[in-house]
Each structure stands twice: as structure tokens, then as C-alpha cells.
PDB file of C-alpha atoms in Angstrom:
ATOM      1  CA  MET Y   1     -42.494  24.167 -42.988  1.00  0.00           C
ATOM      2  CA  ALA Y   2     -45.452  21.778 -42.720  1.00  0.00           C
ATOM      3  CA  ALA Y   3     -45.664  18.735 -44.930  1.00  0.00           C
ATOM      4  CA  GLU Y   4     -48.095  19.283 -47.756  1.00  0.00           C
ATOM      5  CA  ALA Y   5     -50.876  16.859 -48.550  1.00  0.00           C
ATOM      6  CA  PRO Y   6     -50.852  15.293 -51.998  1.00  0.00           C
ATOM      7  CA  PRO Y   7     -53.115  16.970 -54.562  1.00  0.00           C
ATOM      8  CA  PRO Y   8     -56.590  15.527 -54.939  1.00  0.00           C
ATOM      9  CA  SER Y   9     -56.915  12.641 -57.328  1.00  0.00           C
ATOM     10  CA  ALA Y  10     -58.083  13.526 -60.824  1.00  0.00           C
ATOM     11  CA  GLU Y  11     -60.277  10.429 -60.967  1.00  0.00           C
ATOM     12  CA  GLU Y  12     -63.852  10.714 -59.788  1.00  0.00           C
ATOM     13  CA  HIS Y  13     -64.961   8.607 -56.840  1.00  0.00           C
ATOM     14  CA  LYS Y  14     -68.438   7.149 -56.891  1.00  0.00           C
ATOM     15  CA  LEU Y  15     -70.534   8.685 -54.148  1.00  0.00           C
ATOM     16  CA  PRO Y  16     -72.338   6.050 -52.070  1.00  0.00           C
ATOM     17  CA  THR Y  17     -76.109   6.139 -51.843  1.00  0.00           C
ATOM     18  CA  PRO Y  18     -77.934   6.342 -48.508  1.00  0.00           C
ATOM     19  CA  GLU Y  19     -78.898   2.692 -48.932  1.00  0.00           C
ATOM     20  CA  GLU Y  20     -75.222   1.737 -49.295  1.00  0.00           C
ATOM     21  CA  PHE Y  21     -74.366   3.650 -46.121  1.00  0.00           C
ATOM     22  CA  THR Y  22     -77.125   1.785 -44.273  1.00  0.00           C
ATOM     23  CA  GLU Y  23     -75.911  -1.542 -45.677  1.00  0.00           C
ATOM     24  CA  VAL Y  24     -72.347  -0.858 -44.525  1.00  0.00           C
ATOM     25  CA  GLN Y  25     -73.529   0.327 -41.120  1.00  0.00           C
ATOM     26  CA  GLU Y  26     -75.341  -2.989 -40.638  1.00  0.00           C
ATOM     27  CA  SER Y  27     -72.408  -5.091 -41.903  1.00  0.00           C
ATOM     28  CA  ALA Y  28     -70.279  -7.336 -39.688  1.00  0.00           C
ATOM     29  CA  GLU Y  29     -67.159  -5.498 -40.857  1.00  0.00           C
ATOM     30  CA  PHE Y  30     -68.465  -2.159 -39.580  1.00  0.00           C
ATOM     31  CA  GLY Y  31     -69.653  -3.826 -36.368  1.00  0.00           C
ATOM     32  CA  GLU Y  32     -66.119  -5.135 -35.811  1.00  0.00           C
ATOM     33  CA  LEU Y  33     -64.708  -1.626 -36.359  1.00  0.00           C
ATOM     34  CA  ARG Y  34     -67.105  -0.226 -33.762  1.00  0.00           C
ATOM     35  CA  ARG Y  35     -66.268  -3.035 -31.304  1.00  0.00           C
ATOM     36  CA  SER Y  36     -62.546  -2.364 -31.758  1.00  0.00           C
ATOM     37  CA  TYR Y  37     -63.085   1.321 -31.017  1.00  0.00           C
ATOM     38  CA  ARG Y  38     -65.391   0.761 -28.062  1.00  0.00           C
ATOM     39  CA  SER Y  39     -63.243  -1.950 -26.501  1.00  0.00           C
ATOM     40  CA  PHE Y  40     -60.455   0.617 -26.243  1.00  0.00           C
ATOM     41  CA  ALA Y  41     -62.281   3.902 -25.687  1.00  0.00           C
ATOM     42  CA  PHE Y  42     -64.817   2.940 -23.035  1.00  0.00           C
ATOM     43  CA  PRO Y  43     -62.496   1.229 -20.525  1.00  0.00           C
ATOM     44  CA  VAL Y  44     -59.807   3.898 -20.911  1.00  0.00           C
ATOM     45  CA  THR Y  45     -62.371   6.673 -20.488  1.00  0.00           C
ATOM     46  CA  VAL Y  46     -63.857   5.065 -17.375  1.00  0.00           C
ATOM     47  CA  GLY Y  47     -60.373   4.480 -15.961  1.00  0.00           C
ATOM     48  CA  PHE Y  48     -59.328   8.072 -16.533  1.00  0.00           C
ATOM     49  CA  ILE Y  49     -62.529   9.460 -15.022  1.00  0.00           C
ATOM     50  CA  VAL Y  50     -62.034   7.292 -11.926  1.00  0.00           C
ATOM     51  CA  TRP Y  51     -58.413   8.471 -11.687  1.00  0.00           C
ATOM     52  CA  TYR Y  52     -59.492  12.110 -12.053  1.00  0.00           C
ATOM     53  CA  LEU Y  53     -62.276  11.781  -9.480  1.00  0.00           C
ATOM     54  CA  LEU Y  54     -59.881  10.089  -7.071  1.00  0.00           C
ATOM     55  CA  TYR Y  55     -57.608  13.125  -7.390  1.00  0.00           C
ATOM     56  CA  VAL Y  56     -60.505  15.536  -6.798  1.00  0.00           C
ATOM     57  CA  LEU Y  57     -61.903  13.567  -3.857  1.00  0.00           C
ATOM     58  CA  LEU Y  58     -58.498  13.202  -2.218  1.00  0.00           C
ATOM     59  CA  SER Y  59     -57.923  16.934  -2.686  1.00  0.00           C
ATOM     60  CA  ASN Y  60     -61.227  17.725  -0.995  1.00  0.00           C
ATOM     61  CA  TYR Y  61     -61.372  15.138   1.756  1.00  0.00           C
ATOM     62  CA  ALA Y  62     -57.808  14.014   2.417  1.00  0.00           C
ATOM     63  CA  GLY Y  63     -56.029  17.311   2.778  1.00  0.00           C
ATOM     64  CA  ASP Y  64     -53.483  15.969   5.244  1.00  0.00           C
ATOM     65  CA  PHE Y  65     -52.511  13.143   2.886  1.00  0.00           C
ATOM     66  CA  MET Y  66     -52.365  15.410  -0.171  1.00  0.00           C
ATOM     67  CA  GLY Y  67     -50.310  17.930   1.795  1.00  0.00           C
ATOM     68  CA  THR Y  68     -47.696  15.345   2.742  1.00  0.00           C
ATOM     69  CA  LYS Y  69     -44.313  16.663   1.633  1.00  0.00           C
ATOM     70  CA  LEU Y  70     -42.324  14.206  -0.432  1.00  0.00           C
ATOM     71  CA  PHE Y  71     -39.176  16.305  -0.836  1.00  0.00           C
ATOM     72  CA  GLY Y  72     -38.588  20.033  -0.580  1.00  0.00           C
ATOM     73  CA  ASN Y  73     -41.795  21.884  -1.444  1.00  0.00           C
ATOM     74  CA  ILE Y  74     -43.103  18.991  -3.514  1.00  0.00           C
ATOM     75  CA  ASN Y  75     -46.157  17.334  -1.969  1.00  0.00           C
ATOM     76  CA  VAL Y  76     -48.475  14.477  -2.952  1.00  0.00           C
ATOM     77  CA  ALA Y  77     -51.081  16.850  -4.448  1.00  0.00           C
ATOM     78  CA  LEU Y  78     -48.529  18.391  -6.824  1.00  0.00           C
ATOM     79  CA  VAL Y  79     -47.284  14.981  -7.933  1.00  0.00           C
ATOM     80  CA  PHE Y  80     -50.853  13.751  -8.518  1.00  0.00           C
ATOM     81  CA  GLY Y  81     -51.648  16.939 -10.444  1.00  0.00           C
ATOM     82  CA  ILE Y  82     -48.640  16.493 -12.712  1.00  0.00           C
ATOM     83  CA  LEU Y  83     -49.560  12.824 -13.162  1.00  0.00           C
ATOM     84  CA  GLN Y  84     -52.963  13.964 -14.468  1.00  0.00           C
ATOM     85  CA  PHE Y  85     -51.197  15.723 -17.348  1.00  0.00           C
ATOM     86  CA  VAL Y  86     -48.846  12.804 -17.924  1.00  0.00           C
ATOM     87  CA  THR Y  87     -51.791  10.405 -18.003  1.00  0.00           C
ATOM     88  CA  THR Y  88     -53.594  12.570 -20.553  1.00  0.00           C
ATOM     89  CA  PHE Y  89     -50.621  12.574 -22.914  1.00  0.00           C
ATOM     90  CA  LEU Y  90     -50.032   8.836 -22.450  1.00  0.00           C
ATOM     91  CA  ILE Y  91     -53.656   8.062 -23.287  1.00  0.00           C
ATOM     92  CA  ALA Y  92     -53.462  10.230 -26.414  1.00  0.00           C
ATOM     93  CA  TRP Y  93     -50.281   8.455 -27.518  1.00  0.00           C
ATOM     94  CA  TRP Y  94     -51.748   5.026 -26.706  1.00  0.00           C
ATOM     95  CA  TYR Y  95     -54.953   5.805 -28.636  1.00  0.00           C
ATOM     96  CA  SER Y  96     -52.935   7.003 -31.619  1.00  0.00           C
ATOM     97  CA  ARG Y  97     -51.086   3.675 -31.714  1.00  0.00           C
ATOM     98  CA  HIS Y  98     -54.311   1.720 -31.253  1.00  0.00           C
ATOM     99  CA  ALA Y  99     -56.038   3.620 -34.045  1.00  0.00           C
ATOM    100  CA  ALA Y 100     -53.118   3.216 -36.438  1.00  0.00           C
ATOM    101  CA  THR Y 101     -52.892  -0.537 -35.911  1.00  0.00           C
ATOM    102  CA  HIS Y 102     -56.495  -1.607 -35.278  1.00  0.00           C
ATOM    103  CA  LEU Y 103     -58.953   1.041 -36.462  1.00  0.00           C
ATOM    104  CA  ASP Y 104     -57.435   2.767 -39.485  1.00  0.00           C
ATOM    105  CA  PRO Y 105     -56.883  -0.376 -41.605  1.00  0.00           C
ATOM    106  CA  LYS Y 106     -60.492  -1.502 -41.043  1.00  0.00           C
ATOM    107  CA  ALA Y 107     -61.861   1.970 -41.725  1.00  0.00           C
ATOM    108  CA  GLU Y 108     -59.724   2.308 -44.866  1.00  0.00           C
ATOM    109  CA  ALA Y 109     -61.028  -1.028 -46.176  1.00  0.00           C
ATOM    110  CA  ILE Y 110     -64.615   0.099 -45.653  1.00  0.00           C
ATOM    111  CA  LYS Y 111     -63.909   3.481 -47.245  1.00  0.00           C
ATOM    112  CA  THR Y 112     -62.237   1.929 -50.266  1.00  0.00           C
ATOM    113  CA  ARG Y 113     -65.147  -0.438 -50.780  1.00  0.00           C
ATOM    114  CA  MET Y 114     -67.668   2.405 -50.383  1.00  0.00           C
ATOM    115  CA  GLU Y 115     -65.872   4.529 -52.950  1.00  0.00           C
ATOM    116  CA  GLY Y 116     -65.904   1.709 -55.452  1.00  0.00           C
ATOM    117  CA  GLY Y 117     -62.211   0.848 -55.210  1.00  0.00           C
ATOM    118  CA  ALA Y 118     -62.799  -2.790 -54.278  1.00  0.00           C
TER     119      ALA Y 118
END
């Protein structure tokens, strides 16, 4: 059975105006939130794309190397292929931790202020 979300609050939240959204978007606090996100997402994305392209290029142009048997019927290509999946799950886990510790608190502070809670 899935955990249920708490019922919506009975109190009304003030809806921000377009001018308030623009003001927050131009604020240093929002800029810091974007920098925190980008400083994680861009390097990890570039690194993963390089890793993926290395796998593809080695598969296309280094067939002898990729076909090297490591043990039994397991070769380098199979290990690299499995490592692609492992890398994907590790990045997702790593991003989840990064977001929980660095992004979510900043975003929650901005949201609370926008909704009139601060």
C-alpha cells in the first residue's frame, strides 16, 4: 500500500503576481539555487555523455578490444554495457542526495516566501 499524501491545507495561500515571480527570478537567492543545480547537472551530464560515447565508439571501432574475454563468455563489451546501467542508477541516486541537501531547502525557502509564509 502506497503512503498517502496529507490532505490539502484548509488555509488559503496567497497567489504570487507575475511581478513577484519576476522579482524572485532576478533575486540572488534564486540565482544561487540555479547555480547549485547547474554546478551539479552540467558536469555530470557532460561526463555521462562522454562515457556513453566512449562505449559507442569503442564498440564501433575497437571490436577486438571490446571482444576480449574476461572470464567465461563475459567480454569487455558486456561489462561496459552493464556499467552503463549501473552508472545511470548511481547518477540518479547521487542527484537525489544532492537535491535533498542542496536544492530542496533553497527551493522550499523561496516557495514559502512566495506563498506569504515568511
